[in-house]
Amino acid sequence: MTDVLLSLKGLTKAYPGVVANDTVSFDIGEGEVHALLGENGAGKSTLVKMIYGLVKPDTGEMTLRGKPYAPAEPRQARADGIAMVFQHFSLFDALNVAENIALGMENPPPMADLASRIREVSENYGLPLDPYRTVGDLSAGERQRVEIIRCLLQDPKLLIMDEPTSVLTPQEVDILFQTLEKLRSEGTSILYISHKLEEIRTLCDHATVLRLGKNVGECVPAETSASEMAELMVGSALTPPERGSREFGEMAMDISGLSVPSPSAFGTALRNVHLTVRKGEILGIGGVAGNGQDELLSVLSGETLTANDAVKLHGQPIGKLGPTKRRALGVLAAPEERLGHAAAPDMSLTENAMLTGSVREKLEKNGFLNWAATKEFAERIIKDFDVRTPGPENAARSLSGGNLQKFVIGREVLQNPEVLVVNQPTWGVDASAAASIRQSLLDLAAKGAAIICISQDLDELMEISDSFAALNEGRLSAPRPAAGLSVEEIGLMMGGAHGMEVAHV
Amino acid sequence: MIRLEKRPQPSRAWSMATPLVAVLATMFFGGLLFALLGKNPFEAIATIFWEPLFGEFAFYYRPQLLVKGAPLVLIAIGLSLGFKAGIWNIGAEGQYIMGALFGAGVGLAFYPLEAWYIFPLMVIAGGFGGWIWAMIPAILKTRFGTNEILVSLMLVYVAEQFLASMSLGLLRNPEGHGFPGSRNLNSYESANSWISENAGMHWGVVAAMIAVIFAYVLLNRHMTGYHIRLTGEAPRAAKFAGVNPARLILFCLGTSGILAGLAGLFEVSGPSGQVSIDFNVGYGFTAIIVAFLGRLHPVGILLAGGLMALTYIGGDIAQSNLQLPSSAIQVFQGMLLFFLLAFDLLTNFRIAIGKPEAA
């Protein structure tokens, strides 16, 4: 191993009620790609925020090339050669690439100089990008390029990347990795945050595993198996969901020739979508975020109404029926956004059980509400889905993301849907809760329900779906049997590299 | 450093306590204000809060509490439904005027016929007048996306012009020697809303009580009320639950219009007695304070309406007994809302002392 660039010693950061980082120590070498591995909530984000000067550690210290390093703010961290690409981009859709980059600089050079600098750096690192394109027109992968180039213009010694591949197709991941390889070969260190084990094994020289805020182990990813790393990360061996063999029944949901204009300026229009799902079948729909997932869910749930026969249930047109009537027919949905869409944050769990349960659980009679029965329903969800909460009278927002997700999924699954549509069912949920949610979807399908699972997690889709289709700019690829699909084929269904020029490194 | 920290869930204790704390703070700072004006603050506060209820002339003031409180409660109940759903009807004053005009118009059309059905017809007409006035911002909002705050507020001034025109023209008393204003409905048996004038009881008081119960049942036991609360808490979740936003806007604005119109009708056929240029005295605006002071909760509004009526009557007494300027009383009432909204923050936040966390 080469010299140490950044060394962390005993970093601790506590928030009220939770210790986000507990005496974490590790070293990042010069020119090393170092992986920071851990589940959601393991403390990865807090740790990199401390390195980037966004959060001050309670105790512990850092040294940069042997000198004490304690950035008070990100500006100072950047001055010391540390740059970060965030998971969520901070770009203005209406401005062009160069303007966006200029906004983040302290003394931006004249626009023409900056544009040529951007061209130069982007060519050098194999990330071709036209500085005058409007960001609103760029794909997620291209937006990420903007963020990366913004960092590279500072000539960083350490580049922090937070879950960079979560918005990329497999082909786009390959391009990104070539760029990172080039950076490494030039001596730039990279701190790479992810929970995707395979990509860490291909890319990283060294890995530090965090669990519940503690450093629970380090390894050389190339010499460690994915399941060993997963065990380190989760703390116990995971049992993958069981899928019994199922017979598919008759056609349940049938969408044909569905086109819906975009609801907002930077939303996505659905274009000529076809899909069918049979009883007992799980249709997985992949795709990079922002390619029409929300819009598709709202067409299925009845929030967006369409031409009547564009959406059919058991052959009957339902395109003009609203959410309540669809629930009566057995079409249920669980949206991605838990707080504010699937549940009302300040309302109790009982009240939130009423939100979708009123029709099928018969919690309402002539408009009058039966709160006693609703409370029982909420308690049943809490019990059957192991929702950790003191009771149904607690507000939805007092629950952790994973627990609320279990509640939201449980609320729909327990109503015995004929068709269930879920969007990102395990987003931000820890591994064991995710496994139990997936298992409940499989069990529901085994009982004969048709399930449409929209997700950006390809591993999840491969684990549970029978057939697979991908959304790309509002178009849905033709569904194919999931078994035997290769990563390349999936990537092409998702739009390949989205016409992004391949890196010429 | 002092800063605010969001509570994991709203504090029930604070939600109950804020109105009380706000009243106490108002008493304290109001007293300070009165002291600066050279009055004895204790005497002034006691005059406002004690005199109307337990003073020497309480037998006269207590019925006045009902008379002042009933329209406030009636209007505020209607407003609270919309406010809970994030639909802001600021024009209750206009709907109140239109209710009075429609109701009084129907009653006067029958004059001098005496019949049992006249008053019920006036009630229906009064409700209709308020409803139709509220439907204007409602339909403009659902159709064209206009802002209901502006439209409903502007319509208040249109309604005031109607009121002036009616009291000078169509509804003017033919036997009134040319003075503006309609016949006095108090001397028209069939068009009179008094049940017992001495006790301050008129049908508006009864209607206010019924409205409180109606709103309580609606909000706690009925799907429409649940949808109203859901829309206010999380509009997207409400849409997901199957709420039709346009229908909800029509319902909330319509209901608040009807109740404001009824309040106007009961007022014109009772305590006020006649349509006149200065018929409206701001109940429609004060009811906004009452709705918030009562935490948009029906029972809270009932109590808040009583409290507001108390400061009105007590304020009047303080004006005449202690020569307090009427604007000081208005500042005093304004403080009440100000402190309420300020302390309301503590329901969802707590004050923490220490270093802020950048996270």
PDB file of C-alpha atoms in Angstrom, chain A residues 4-8 26-36 47-48 50-53 62-65 69 71 77-85 148 151-152 154-161 180 183 186-193:
ATOM      1  CA  VAL A   4      -1.766   7.474   3.556  1.00  0.00           C
ATOM      2  CA  LEU A   5      -3.741  10.446   2.225  1.00  0.00           C
ATOM      3  CA  LEU A   6      -6.488  10.839   4.776  1.00  0.00           C
ATOM      4  CA  SER A   7      -6.565   9.157   8.130  1.00  0.00           C
ATOM      5  CA  LEU A   8      -9.618   9.050  10.398  1.00  0.00           C
ATOM      6  CA  PHE A  26      -9.614   3.973   8.882  1.00  0.00           C
ATOM      7  CA  ASP A  27      -7.069   5.241   6.364  1.00  0.00           C
ATOM      8  CA  ILE A  28      -7.434   6.138   2.721  1.00  0.00           C
ATOM      9  CA  GLY A  29      -4.232   5.708   0.744  1.00  0.00           C
ATOM     10  CA  GLU A  30      -2.948   7.908  -2.075  1.00  0.00           C
ATOM     11  CA  GLY A  31      -4.443   6.819  -5.373  1.00  0.00           C
ATOM     12  CA  GLU A  32      -6.636   4.269  -3.695  1.00  0.00           C
ATOM     13  CA  VAL A  33     -10.294   3.554  -4.428  1.00  0.00           C
ATOM     14  CA  HIS A  34     -11.677   2.982  -0.974  1.00  0.00           C
ATOM     15  CA  ALA A  35     -15.178   1.607  -0.535  1.00  0.00           C
ATOM     16  CA  LEU A  36     -17.410   2.583   2.344  1.00  0.00           C
ATOM     17  CA  LEU A  47     -19.164  10.037   8.092  1.00  0.00           C
ATOM     18  CA  VAL A  48     -18.583  11.602   4.668  1.00  0.00           C
ATOM     19  CA  MET A  50     -17.689  15.053   8.512  1.00  0.00           C
ATOM     20  CA  ILE A  51     -14.924  14.608   5.953  1.00  0.00           C
ATOM     21  CA  TYR A  52     -16.542  17.204   3.699  1.00  0.00           C
ATOM     22  CA  GLY A  53     -16.968  19.721   6.510  1.00  0.00           C
ATOM     23  CA  MET A  62      -8.581  13.478  10.984  1.00  0.00           C
ATOM     24  CA  THR A  63      -5.189  14.014   9.380  1.00  0.00           C
ATOM     25  CA  LEU A  64      -4.623  14.890   5.752  1.00  0.00           C
ATOM     26  CA  ARG A  65      -1.118  13.902   4.565  1.00  0.00           C
ATOM     27  CA  TYR A  69      -7.478  18.323   9.199  1.00  0.00           C
ATOM     28  CA  PRO A  71     -12.757  21.552   8.004  1.00  0.00           C
ATOM     29  CA  ALA A  77     -12.622  21.036   2.538  1.00  0.00           C
ATOM     30  CA  ARG A  78     -12.600  21.956  -1.138  1.00  0.00           C
ATOM     31  CA  ALA A  79      -9.611  24.235  -0.606  1.00  0.00           C
ATOM     32  CA  ASP A  80      -7.798  21.249   0.912  1.00  0.00           C
ATOM     33  CA  GLY A  81      -8.486  19.203  -2.192  1.00  0.00           C
ATOM     34  CA  ILE A  82     -11.540  17.230  -1.157  1.00  0.00           C
ATOM     35  CA  ALA A  83     -14.515  17.129  -3.519  1.00  0.00           C
ATOM     36  CA  MET A  84     -17.814  15.338  -3.310  1.00  0.00           C
ATOM     37  CA  VAL A  85     -20.455  14.154  -5.763  1.00  0.00           C
ATOM     38  CA  ILE A 148     -18.200  15.098 -11.541  1.00  0.00           C
ATOM     39  CA  CYS A 151     -15.422  18.468  -8.852  1.00  0.00           C
ATOM     40  CA  LEU A 152     -12.608  17.726 -11.308  1.00  0.00           C
ATOM     41  CA  GLN A 154     -10.909  21.806  -8.578  1.00  0.00           C
ATOM     42  CA  ASP A 155      -8.213  19.201  -9.210  1.00  0.00           C
ATOM     43  CA  PRO A 156      -9.126  17.182  -6.104  1.00  0.00           C
ATOM     44  CA  LYS A 157      -6.867  14.866  -4.151  1.00  0.00           C
ATOM     45  CA  LEU A 158      -9.826  12.937  -2.789  1.00  0.00           C
ATOM     46  CA  LEU A 159     -13.117  12.502  -4.613  1.00  0.00           C
ATOM     47  CA  ILE A 160     -16.073  11.318  -2.534  1.00  0.00           C
ATOM     48  CA  MET A 161     -18.868   9.634  -4.453  1.00  0.00           C
ATOM     49  CA  LEU A 180     -12.724   6.434 -12.078  1.00  0.00           C
ATOM     50  CA  LEU A 183      -8.527   9.161 -12.012  1.00  0.00           C
ATOM     51  CA  GLU A 186      -3.391   9.707 -12.053  1.00  0.00           C
ATOM     52  CA  GLY A 187      -3.124   9.398  -8.301  1.00  0.00           C
ATOM     53  CA  THR A 188      -6.486  10.730  -7.186  1.00  0.00           C
ATOM     54  CA  SER A 189      -7.978   8.861  -4.249  1.00  0.00           C
ATOM     55  CA  ILE A 190     -11.650   7.985  -4.343  1.00  0.00           C
ATOM     56  CA  LEU A 191     -13.966   7.259  -1.434  1.00  0.00           C
ATOM     57  CA  TYR A 192     -16.751   5.231  -2.941  1.00  0.00           C
ATOM     58  CA  ILE A 193     -19.958   4.781  -1.002  1.00  0.00           C
TER      59      ILE A 193
END
